[in-house]
Coordinates of C-alpha atoms in Angstrom, one line a residue:
Chain H
X1 CA 21.2 36.1 -192.7
X2 CA 18.6 35.6 -195.5
X3 CA 14.9 35.7 -194.6
X4 CA 14.6 31.9 -195.1
X5 CA 17.3 31.3 -192.4
X6 CA 15.6 33.6 -189.8
X7 CA 14.3 31.8 -186.7
X8 CA 12.2 32.6 -183.7
X9 CA 13.1 31.6 -180.2
X10 CA 10.0 29.7 -178.9
X11 CA 9.6 28.1 -175.6
X12 CA 7.5 25.0 -175.9
X13 CA 6.0 23.4 -172.9
X14 CA 4.2 20.1 -172.5
X15 CA 2.0 19.1 -169.7
X16 CA -0.8 16.7 -168.7
X17 CA 1.0 13.8 -170.2
X18 CA 2.0 15.5 -173.5
X19 CA 5.6 15.4 -172.3
X20 CA 5.6 11.6 -172.7
X21 CA 5.4 12.1 -176.4
X22 CA 8.5 14.3 -176.3
X23 CA 10.9 12.1 -174.5
X24 CA 9.6 13.3 -171.1
X25 CA 10.8 16.9 -171.7
X26 CA 8.5 19.4 -170.1
X27 CA 10.2 22.4 -171.7
X28 CA 12.0 22.6 -175.1
X29 CA 13.7 25.8 -176.2
X30 CA 13.2 25.6 -179.9
X31 CA 14.5 27.7 -182.8
X32 CA 11.5 27.7 -185.2
X33 CA 11.8 29.0 -188.7
X34 CA 10.3 32.5 -188.9
X35 CA 8.5 31.8 -192.2
X36 CA 6.8 28.9 -193.9
X37 CA 6.5 26.9 -196.1
X38 CA 10.1 25.9 -195.8
X39 CA 10.4 24.9 -199.4
X40 CA 8.6 28.0 -200.7
X41 CA 10.4 30.9 -202.4
X42 CA 10.8 34.1 -200.5
X43 CA 7.7 35.7 -202.0
X44 CA 5.5 32.7 -201.3
X45 CA 6.4 32.6 -197.6
X46 CA 4.2 33.8 -194.8
X47 CA 5.1 34.5 -191.2
X48 CA 5.1 31.4 -189.0
X49 CA 1.8 30.7 -187.4
X50 CA 0.8 28.2 -184.7
X51 CA -0.5 26.0 -187.5
X52 CA 3.1 25.9 -188.9
X53 CA 4.5 25.4 -185.4
X54 CA 2.3 22.3 -184.9
X55 CA 3.5 20.5 -188.0
X56 CA 7.1 21.7 -187.5
X57 CA 7.0 20.3 -183.9
X58 CA 5.5 17.0 -185.1
X59 CA 8.3 16.6 -187.7
X60 CA 11.2 17.8 -185.7
X61 CA 10.6 17.2 -182.0
X62 CA 7.9 14.5 -181.6
X63 CA 9.4 11.2 -180.5
X64 CA 6.5 8.9 -181.0
X65 CA 2.9 8.3 -182.1
X66 CA 2.0 11.5 -184.1
X67 CA -1.7 10.6 -183.9
X68 CA -1.5 11.4 -180.2
X69 CA -0.5 14.9 -181.1
X70 CA -1.8 15.9 -184.5
X71 CA -5.5 15.9 -185.3
X72 CA -7.6 16.9 -188.3
X73 CA -7.0 20.1 -190.3
X74 CA -3.4 20.5 -189.2
X75 CA -4.5 21.3 -185.7
X76 CA -3.8 19.4 -182.5
X77 CA -5.9 16.4 -181.7
X78 CA -9.1 16.9 -179.7
X79 CA -8.4 17.0 -176.0
X80 CA -5.3 19.2 -176.3
X81 CA -5.5 22.8 -175.2
X82 CA -3.0 25.2 -176.5
X83 CA -1.8 28.3 -174.6
X84 CA -0.1 31.3 -176.1
X85 CA 1.8 33.2 -173.4
X86 CA -0.4 32.0 -170.6
X87 CA -3.8 32.4 -172.3
X88 CA -6.2 30.1 -174.1
X89 CA -5.2 30.2 -177.8
X90 CA -8.8 30.9 -178.7
X91 CA -8.2 34.4 -177.4
X92 CA -5.2 34.8 -179.7
X93 CA -6.6 33.6 -183.0
X94 CA -6.0 29.8 -182.6
X95 CA -4.2 28.3 -185.6
X96 CA -3.7 31.6 -187.4
X97 CA -1.8 33.3 -184.5
X98 CA 1.5 34.6 -185.8
X99 CA 4.4 33.6 -183.7
X100 CA 6.7 36.2 -182.2
X101 CA 10.2 35.9 -180.9
X102 CA 10.3 34.6 -177.3
X103 CA 6.7 33.4 -177.3
X104 CA 5.8 30.7 -174.9
X105 CA 3.5 28.0 -176.3
X106 CA 2.1 25.3 -174.0
X107 CA 0.4 22.1 -175.1
X108 CA -1.8 20.6 -172.4
X109 CA -3.5 17.3 -172.6
X110 CA -6.7 17.4 -170.6
X111 CA -6.8 14.9 -167.8
X112 CA -9.8 12.7 -167.0
X113 CA -8.6 10.7 -164.0
X114 CA -10.0 11.2 -160.5
Chain J
X1 CA -7.5 -31.6 -158.9
X2 CA -3.8 -32.0 -157.9
X3 CA -2.6 -31.7 -154.3
X4 CA -0.6 -28.7 -155.2
X5 CA -3.5 -26.6 -156.5
X6 CA -5.6 -27.7 -153.5
X7 CA -2.9 -26.3 -151.3
X8 CA -2.9 -23.1 -153.2
X9 CA -6.6 -22.8 -152.8
X10 CA -6.5 -23.5 -149.1
X11 CA -3.9 -20.9 -148.7
X12 CA -5.9 -18.3 -150.6
X13 CA -9.0 -19.1 -148.6
X14 CA -7.2 -18.7 -145.4
X15 CA -5.8 -15.3 -146.5
X16 CA -9.4 -14.3 -147.4
X17 CA -10.7 -15.5 -144.1
X18 CA -8.1 -13.5 -142.1
X19 CA -9.0 -10.4 -144.2
X20 CA -12.7 -10.9 -143.6
X21 CA -12.2 -11.3 -139.8
X22 CA -10.2 -8.1 -139.8
X23 CA -12.9 -6.3 -141.7
X24 CA -15.6 -7.5 -139.3
X25 CA -13.7 -6.3 -136.3
X26 CA -13.1 -2.9 -137.9
X27 CA -16.8 -2.6 -138.9
X28 CA -18.0 -3.5 -135.5
X29 CA -15.8 -0.8 -134.0
X30 CA -16.9 1.8 -136.5
X31 CA -20.6 0.9 -136.0
X32 CA -20.3 1.6 -132.3
X33 CA -18.8 5.0 -133.1
X34 CA -21.3 5.8 -135.8
X35 CA -24.3 5.0 -133.6
X36 CA -23.1 7.4 -130.9
X37 CA -22.4 10.1 -133.4
X38 CA -25.7 9.7 -135.2
X39 CA -27.8 10.0 -132.1
X40 CA -29.8 13.1 -132.4
X41 CA -28.0 14.1 -135.5
X42 CA -29.1 14.5 -139.1
X43 CA -30.1 11.4 -141.0
X44 CA -28.3 9.7 -143.8
X45 CA -30.6 9.5 -146.7
X46 CA -30.8 7.0 -149.5
X47 CA -31.8 8.3 -152.9
X48 CA -35.0 7.3 -154.7
X49 CA -34.5 4.4 -157.0
X50 CA -31.9 3.1 -154.6
X51 CA -33.1 -0.3 -153.4
X52 CA -30.8 -0.4 -150.4
X53 CA -33.0 0.6 -147.5
X54 CA -31.2 2.8 -145.1
X55 CA -29.9 1.8 -142.8
X56 CA -28.3 -0.1 -140.0
X57 CA -28.7 3.0 -137.8
X58 CA -32.5 3.2 -138.3
X59 CA -32.5 6.5 -140.3
X60 CA -35.5 7.2 -142.5
X61 CA -35.1 6.5 -146.2
X62 CA -35.6 9.7 -148.1
X63 CA -34.6 11.2 -151.4
X64 CA -32.7 14.1 -152.9
X65 CA -36.0 15.4 -154.2
X66 CA -37.3 16.0 -150.7
X67 CA -37.4 19.8 -150.7
X68 CA -34.2 21.2 -149.2
X69 CA -35.1 23.1 -146.1
X70 CA -33.4 26.5 -146.0
X71 CA -33.1 28.2 -142.6
X72 CA -33.1 31.8 -141.4
X73 CA -30.5 31.4 -138.7
X74 CA -27.7 29.1 -137.5
X75 CA -28.2 27.1 -134.3
X76 CA -25.9 27.6 -131.4
X77 CA -24.1 24.3 -132.0
X78 CA -23.5 25.4 -135.6
X79 CA -22.1 28.7 -134.4
X80 CA -19.8 26.9 -132.1
X81 CA -18.6 24.6 -134.9
X82 CA -18.1 27.2 -137.6
X83 CA -16.7 30.0 -135.3
X84 CA -13.4 30.2 -137.1
X85 CA -15.1 30.9 -140.3
X86 CA -17.7 33.2 -138.8
X87 CA -15.0 35.5 -137.5
X88 CA -13.2 35.5 -140.8
X89 CA -13.3 39.0 -142.4
X90 CA -14.9 38.8 -145.8
X91 CA -16.7 35.6 -144.9
X92 CA -18.7 35.8 -141.7
X93 CA -22.2 34.9 -140.8
X94 CA -23.6 35.8 -144.2
X95 CA -21.3 33.4 -146.1
X96 CA -21.8 30.7 -143.5
X97 CA -25.6 31.1 -144.0
X98 CA -25.1 30.9 -147.8
X99 CA -23.3 27.6 -147.3
X100 CA -25.9 26.2 -144.9
X101 CA -28.6 27.1 -147.4
X102 CA -26.8 25.6 -150.4
X103 CA -27.0 22.1 -151.8
X104 CA -24.1 20.6 -153.7
X105 CA -23.7 17.4 -155.7
X106 CA -20.3 15.7 -155.7
X107 CA -20.1 13.2 -158.5
X108 CA -17.5 10.6 -157.8
X109 CA -16.3 9.5 -154.4
X110 CA -12.8 8.7 -155.5
X111 CA -9.5 10.6 -155.2
X112 CA -11.0 14.0 -156.0
X113 CA -14.3 13.4 -154.3
X114 CA -12.7 12.2 -151.1
X115 CA -11.0 15.5 -150.1
X116 CA -13.7 17.6 -151.8
X117 CA -16.7 16.0 -150.0
X118 CA -14.9 15.9 -146.6
X119 CA -14.1 19.6 -146.7
X120 CA -17.5 20.6 -148.0
X121 CA -19.2 18.5 -145.3
X122 CA -16.9 20.0 -142.7
X123 CA -17.4 23.6 -143.9
X124 CA -21.1 23.6 -143.3
X125 CA -22.8 22.9 -146.7
X126 CA -26.4 22.3 -145.9
X127 CA -27.1 19.3 -148.2
X128 CA -24.4 17.3 -149.9
X129 CA -25.3 14.6 -152.5
X130 CA -22.7 11.9 -153.3
X131 CA -22.9 9.9 -156.5
X132 CA -20.8 6.8 -157.0
X133 CA -21.6 3.3 -158.3
X134 CA -18.4 1.7 -157.2
X135 CA -17.3 -0.1 -154.1
X136 CA -14.2 0.5 -151.9
X137 CA -11.1 -1.4 -153.0
X138 CA -7.8 -1.6 -151.2
X139 CA -6.0 0.0 -154.1
X140 CA -8.2 3.1 -153.7
X141 CA -7.1 3.9 -150.2
X142 CA -3.7 5.7 -150.9
X143 CA -5.7 8.6 -152.3
X144 CA -9.4 8.1 -151.4
X145 CA -9.0 9.0 -147.8
X146 CA -12.7 9.4 -147.1
X147 CA -12.9 5.6 -147.1
X148 CA -11.0 3.2 -144.9
X149 CA -9.6 -0.3 -144.5
X150 CA -12.7 -1.7 -142.9
X151 CA -15.0 -0.5 -145.7
X152 CA -13.6 -2.6 -148.5
X153 CA -16.5 -3.8 -150.5
X154 CA -18.8 -1.1 -149.2
X155 CA -20.5 1.3 -151.6
X156 CA -18.2 4.3 -152.0
X157 CA -21.2 6.7 -151.9
X158 CA -22.3 5.2 -148.6
X159 CA -18.8 5.1 -147.1
X160 CA -18.3 8.8 -148.1
X161 CA -21.6 9.7 -146.5
X162 CA -20.7 7.9 -143.3
X163 CA -17.4 9.7 -143.1
X164 CA -19.0 13.0 -143.6
X165 CA -21.6 12.2 -141.0
X166 CA -18.9 11.2 -138.5
X167 CA -17.1 14.5 -139.2
X168 CA -20.1 16.8 -139.2
X169 CA -23.6 15.5 -138.3
X170 CA -25.1 18.9 -139.3
X171 CA -24.5 18.2 -143.0
X172 CA -27.4 16.3 -144.6
X173 CA -25.9 13.7 -146.9
X174 CA -27.8 12.2 -149.8
X175 CA -26.5 8.9 -151.1
X176 CA -26.9 8.2 -154.9
X177 CA -25.6 4.7 -155.3
X178 CA -25.8 4.6 -159.1
X179 CA -24.0 5.1 -162.4
X180 CA -24.9 8.6 -163.6
X181 CA -26.3 8.3 -167.1
X182 CA -28.6 10.1 -169.5
X183 CA -31.7 8.5 -168.0
X184 CA -31.1 9.7 -164.4
X185 CA -28.6 12.6 -164.5
X186 CA -30.9 15.5 -165.3
X187 CA -33.3 14.9 -162.4
X188 CA -30.4 14.5 -159.9
X189 CA -28.4 17.5 -161.2
X190 CA -31.6 19.7 -161.1
X191 CA -32.0 18.9 -157.4
X192 CA -28.8 20.7 -156.4
X193 CA -27.4 24.3 -156.6
X194 CA -23.8 23.5 -157.5
X195 CA -22.4 20.5 -159.3
X196 CA -18.9 19.1 -158.7
X197 CA -17.3 16.9 -161.3
X198 CA -15.0 14.5 -159.4
X199 CA -15.4 11.7 -162.0
X200 CA -12.8 9.6 -163.6
X201 CA -13.9 9.2 -167.2
X202 CA -14.6 11.3 -170.4
X203 CA -18.2 10.1 -171.0
X204 CA -19.4 11.2 -167.5
X205 CA -17.6 14.5 -167.9
X206 CA -19.6 15.4 -171.1
X207 CA -22.8 14.1 -169.5
X208 CA -22.3 16.3 -166.4
X209 CA -21.4 19.3 -168.6
X210 CA -24.6 19.0 -170.6
X211 CA -26.8 18.3 -167.6
X212 CA -25.3 21.3 -165.8
X213 CA -25.9 23.6 -168.8
X214 CA -29.4 22.3 -169.3
X215 CA -30.1 22.7 -165.6
X216 CA -28.3 26.0 -165.4
X217 CA -25.9 24.9 -162.7
X218 CA -22.3 25.9 -162.2
X219 CA -19.9 23.0 -162.7
X220 CA -16.7 22.7 -160.7
X221 CA -14.6 20.3 -162.6
X222 CA -11.4 18.7 -161.4
X223 CA -9.1 16.0 -162.8
X224 CA -5.9 14.3 -161.8
X225 CA -3.4 11.8 -163.2
X226 CA 0.2 10.9 -162.3
X227 CA 1.6 14.1 -160.8
X228 CA -0.7 16.6 -162.6
X229 CA -4.1 18.1 -161.9
X230 CA -6.5 20.5 -163.6
X231 CA -9.3 22.7 -162.2
X232 CA -11.9 24.7 -164.1
X233 CA -15.3 26.2 -163.4
X234 CA -17.7 25.7 -166.3
X235 CA -21.0 27.3 -167.1
X236 CA -20.6 30.1 -164.6
X237 CA -20.7 33.8 -164.9
X238 CA -20.2 34.1 -168.6
X239 CA -17.4 31.5 -168.8
X240 CA -17.3 28.6 -171.1
X241 CA -18.8 25.2 -170.8
X242 CA -16.7 22.0 -171.2
X243 CA -17.8 21.8 -174.9
X244 CA -16.7 25.4 -175.6
X245 CA -13.2 24.2 -174.8
X246 CA -13.4 20.7 -176.0
X247 CA -16.1 20.3 -178.7
X248 CA -14.9 16.8 -179.6
X249 CA -14.1 14.1 -177.2
X250 CA -10.5 12.9 -177.3
X251 CA -9.7 9.6 -179.1
X252 CA -10.2 6.9 -176.5
X253 CA -6.6 5.6 -177.0
X254 CA -5.3 9.0 -175.7
X255 CA -7.2 8.7 -172.4
X256 CA -5.3 7.2 -169.5
X257 CA -7.0 6.2 -166.3
X258 CA -5.4 6.2 -162.8
X259 CA -5.3 2.4 -162.8
X260 CA -3.1 2.3 -165.9
X261 CA -1.2 5.6 -165.6
X262 CA -0.7 5.7 -161.9
X263 CA -1.4 8.7 -159.6
X264 CA 0.4 10.1 -156.5
X265 CA -2.3 10.0 -153.9
X266 CA -1.9 13.5 -152.7
X267 CA -2.4 15.0 -156.2
X268 CA -6.2 14.3 -156.5
X269 CA -6.4 15.3 -152.8
X270 CA -5.1 18.8 -153.7
X271 CA -7.4 19.2 -156.7
X272 CA -10.4 18.0 -154.7
X273 CA -9.6 20.6 -152.0
X274 CA -9.4 23.3 -154.7
X275 CA -12.8 22.1 -156.0
X276 CA -14.3 22.4 -152.5
X277 CA -12.8 25.9 -152.3
X278 CA -14.3 27.0 -155.6
X279 CA -17.7 25.5 -154.8
X280 CA -17.6 27.5 -151.5
X281 CA -16.7 30.6 -153.4
X282 CA -19.6 30.1 -155.8
X283 CA -22.1 29.4 -153.0
X284 CA -21.0 32.6 -151.1
X285 CA -20.6 34.8 -154.2
X286 CA -16.9 35.4 -153.6
X287 CA -15.8 34.8 -157.2
X288 CA -18.7 36.2 -159.2
X289 CA -16.6 38.9 -160.9
X290 CA -13.6 36.6 -161.7
X291 CA -12.8 36.0 -165.4
X292 CA -12.8 32.3 -166.5
X293 CA -9.6 30.5 -165.8
X294 CA -8.1 27.0 -165.7
X295 CA -5.7 26.1 -162.9
X296 CA -3.0 23.7 -163.7
X297 CA -1.2 21.8 -161.0
X298 CA 2.1 20.0 -161.6
X299 CA 3.6 18.4 -158.6
X300 CA 7.2 18.2 -159.8
X301 CA 7.4 21.5 -161.6
X302 CA 9.2 24.5 -160.2
X303 CA 5.9 26.4 -160.5
X304 CA 3.4 24.0 -159.1
X305 CA 0.4 26.1 -159.8
X306 CA -0.4 28.0 -162.9
X307 CA -3.6 29.8 -163.7
X308 CA -4.4 30.6 -167.3
X309 CA -7.0 32.8 -168.8
X310 CA -9.8 31.0 -170.7
X311 CA -12.1 32.0 -173.5
X312 CA -15.6 33.1 -172.6
X313 CA -18.7 31.2 -173.4
X314 CA -18.7 30.6 -177.2
X315 CA -21.8 32.0 -178.9
X316 CA -21.6 29.1 -181.4
X317 CA -21.2 26.4 -178.8
X318 CA -23.7 23.6 -179.7
X319 CA -24.5 23.2 -175.9
X320 CA -24.4 26.6 -174.2
X321 CA -24.3 28.9 -177.3
X322 CA -26.9 31.3 -178.6
X323 CA -28.6 28.6 -180.7
X324 CA -27.8 25.3 -179.0
X325 CA -28.5 22.1 -181.0
X326 CA -28.3 19.8 -178.0
X327 CA -31.4 20.3 -176.0
X328 CA -31.5 17.1 -174.0
X329 CA -29.0 14.5 -172.8
X330 CA -27.6 12.2 -175.4
X331 CA -25.8 8.8 -175.4
X332 CA -22.4 9.8 -174.0
X333 CA -20.8 6.3 -174.1
X334 CA -21.4 6.3 -177.8
X335 CA -20.4 10.0 -178.3
X336 CA -17.1 9.4 -176.5
X337 CA -16.5 5.8 -177.7
X338 CA -15.5 4.9 -174.1
X339 CA -17.3 3.6 -171.1
X340 CA -18.7 5.5 -168.2
X341 CA -16.3 4.0 -165.7
X342 CA -12.6 4.0 -165.4
X343 CA -12.2 0.2 -165.6
X344 CA -9.9 -1.0 -168.3
X345 CA -12.0 -3.2 -170.6
X346 CA -10.7 -6.6 -171.8
X347 CA -9.3 -6.6 -175.2
X348 CA -10.1 -9.4 -177.7
X349 CA -7.7 -8.9 -180.5
X350 CA -6.4 -12.4 -180.8
X351 CA -8.5 -15.6 -181.1
X352 CA -8.6 -17.8 -178.1
X353 CA -6.7 -20.6 -179.7
X354 CA -3.7 -18.3 -180.2
X355 CA -3.5 -17.7 -176.5
X356 CA -2.7 -19.9 -173.5
X357 CA -4.2 -20.0 -170.0
X358 CA -2.3 -19.4 -166.8
X359 CA -2.9 -23.1 -166.0
X360 CA -1.3 -24.3 -169.3
X361 CA 1.6 -22.0 -168.8
X362 CA 2.1 -23.4 -165.3
X363 CA 2.1 -27.0 -166.8
X364 CA 4.6 -25.9 -169.3
X365 CA 6.9 -24.6 -166.6
X366 CA 6.5 -27.8 -164.6
X367 CA 7.5 -29.8 -167.6
X368 CA 10.5 -27.5 -168.2
X369 CA 9.4 -26.9 -171.8
X370 CA 12.1 -24.6 -173.3
X371 CA 10.6 -21.2 -174.2
X372 CA 11.1 -17.5 -173.9
X373 CA 8.7 -15.5 -171.7
X374 CA 8.4 -11.9 -172.8
X375 CA 6.9 -9.4 -170.3
X376 CA 5.7 -6.3 -172.1
X377 CA 4.7 -4.2 -169.1
X378 CA 6.4 -0.8 -168.5
X379 CA 9.7 -1.2 -166.6
X380 CA 8.2 0.6 -163.6
X381 CA 5.7 -2.2 -163.3
X382 CA 8.2 -5.0 -164.1
X383 CA 10.3 -3.8 -161.2
X384 CA 7.4 -4.5 -158.7
X385 CA 7.2 -8.1 -159.6
X386 CA 7.8 -10.5 -162.5
X387 CA 7.9 -14.2 -163.3
X388 CA 11.3 -15.9 -163.2
X389 CA 13.6 -15.5 -166.2
X390 CA 11.2 -13.3 -168.1
X391 CA 12.6 -10.7 -170.5
X392 CA 11.1 -7.2 -170.1
X393 CA 10.5 -5.1 -173.2
X394 CA 7.6 -2.6 -172.9
X395 CA 5.0 -2.9 -175.7
X396 CA 5.8 0.7 -176.8
X397 CA 9.5 -0.2 -177.3
X398 CA 9.0 -3.7 -178.8
X399 CA 9.0 -2.8 -182.5
X400 CA 12.4 -1.1 -182.1
X401 CA 13.9 -3.7 -179.8
X402 CA 13.1 -7.0 -181.5
X403 CA 16.9 -7.6 -181.6
X404 CA 16.8 -8.1 -177.9
X405 CA 14.3 -10.9 -178.3
X406 CA 16.4 -12.5 -181.0
X407 CA 19.5 -12.2 -178.8
X408 CA 17.7 -14.0 -176.0
X409 CA 16.6 -16.8 -178.4
X410 CA 20.3 -17.1 -179.2
X411 CA 19.8 -19.0 -182.5
X412 CA 17.1 -21.3 -181.1
X413 CA 14.7 -20.0 -183.8
X414 CA 12.1 -22.6 -183.2
X415 CA 11.6 -21.8 -179.5
X416 CA 8.1 -20.9 -178.5
X417 CA 7.7 -17.3 -177.2
X418 CA 5.0 -16.5 -174.6
X419 CA 4.0 -13.0 -173.9
X420 CA 2.6 -11.7 -170.6
X421 CA 1.5 -8.4 -169.3
X422 CA -0.6 -7.1 -166.4
X423 CA -4.1 -8.1 -167.5
X424 CA -3.7 -9.8 -170.9
X425 CA -4.4 -6.7 -173.0
X426 CA -1.0 -5.4 -174.1
X427 CA 0.2 -8.9 -174.6
X428 CA -2.1 -9.3 -177.6
X429 CA -0.7 -6.6 -179.9
X430 CA 2.7 -7.8 -178.8
X431 CA 2.0 -11.2 -180.1
X432 CA 1.0 -9.7 -183.5
X433 CA 4.2 -7.7 -183.6
X434 CA 6.3 -10.8 -183.0
X435 CA 4.3 -12.8 -185.5
X436 CA 4.6 -10.1 -188.2
X437 CA 8.4 -10.0 -187.7
X438 CA 8.7 -13.8 -187.8
X439 CA 10.6 -13.8 -184.6
X440 CA 10.4 -17.6 -184.2
X441 CA 9.1 -20.6 -186.1
X442 CA 7.7 -21.9 -182.9
X443 CA 4.4 -20.8 -181.5
X444 CA 3.8 -17.2 -180.2
X445 CA 1.1 -16.9 -177.7
X446 CA 0.0 -14.7 -174.9
X447 CA -1.2 -15.6 -171.4
X448 CA -4.9 -14.9 -171.0
X449 CA -5.6 -12.6 -168.1
X450 CA -1.9 -11.8 -167.5
X451 CA -0.2 -11.6 -164.2
X452 CA -3.3 -10.6 -162.4
X453 CA -4.9 -13.9 -163.2
X454 CA -1.7 -15.7 -162.5
X455 CA -1.9 -14.3 -159.0
X456 CA -5.7 -15.1 -158.7
X457 CA -5.6 -18.7 -160.0
X458 CA -2.0 -20.1 -159.7
X459 CA 0.1 -18.3 -157.2
X460 CA -1.6 -16.2 -154.5
X461 CA 1.8 -15.1 -153.3
X462 CA 2.4 -13.3 -156.6
X463 CA 1.7 -9.6 -155.8
X464 CA -1.2 -7.7 -157.4
X465 CA -1.0 -3.9 -157.8

């Protein structure tokens, strides 16, 4: 397998209403490319980060209304909290966190109802 | 006025009369219980600025800003009442005294506030403030169990206070019948030790966060929608504030309220109980050493509860950071681009002359004018009730399912198409979609006020939900 074909097994979870954007799936077991950009040559590639995961998820898995998922600067829109293996992504480097095989990434939309 | 509409009116008035009579009976009963319970008990206060003089039971009007009297010992009736907590190892008399000498503010007497305020009142919190501007509606009662059938139309803050008083007259309840906003929030928040965010909208959540940071109060925040809930303590013990986590408010179109998204009644009840628990832990110092977390609840997930580690306070937070740039409350409605209530506002996308009224649609039905009625509500709502021979395509699906509309028109391409929804909001973008796709050469209009107005003005037998 060449480097460009390598993938990471990532468990994506959606909650707080995020799942509605993904055909009501709360969990998706995804095979995510291990390096990006996908059209880059081997030497131009870097290990996949959450930033890459967000745009990859938007292009490959999102079923509707990307503006409800993607925000400015390639991040998620405001009001979405991202968890890396059960912890606030801020503790892990936010967008620049490098994905590892079998990571669990959760996207949670904050709720406001009461 | 036609005979038919007169009959409709008479029928509606008779229904209202029966409902009012029921309410009067229930209120009378409740009043007789309340008078007994209140005798010799603590008084129900009305907040300053509140013009409603308190009260039918002759209590003295007072305010949250009356100094809260702390005590050195529990009375015998209190010891008898709280006995099961007093003998609890790790809680005991000291924690019970801490509760008695603590004041808490519950903002929102809705689904979260209902269970939260009841349990806090029952547990022995000394002074409990309740903020709510709204009144009790029948559609609240599946989850807002602090209110009841007889109190429809009563102020929620007042109804909540009454329920707490009936449950535990030792709890001093302060009623704040108002919309919490920049002009009044700081003074109210400052008058309490612990703040509980049981609100239903983004603007008030930011307002409460900022007021809590400025007033240096811990904020126990809960939220719930559909089958999910979330719980976090902000501004406490080195943890983050709401703005550390969410510096920018979400786009208003991504915010769903319970009235549009639905909510299973027990879900906010569970989160409200957790808020009461966390507030009790703060008051008694049980969780001082705990790292900041967020608890996620998902009713139909195999792991219903999940607790995640959160970042600490962010030194660069504009609110609670080392050099804050916000030093007083701002305009939160503007900041969030959404109102400080959870009511769905009316949309005005389409000029009035491109819409028809319920009355005109009724005439059109009576005259058997050939047309297609398109109902753009979600299927789950369509299944509750619908007008005869309407075609259901939810707004979200409409752009991809125009073929279904064409199929129903069956070659009659000059047929008028009328669009209806629950309140006359979603029907407007739907009209635009149909027009842009040239679905008919006939007119395309939506029904002003939707099915809710149809029920109010044309057919009182048509259900409202």
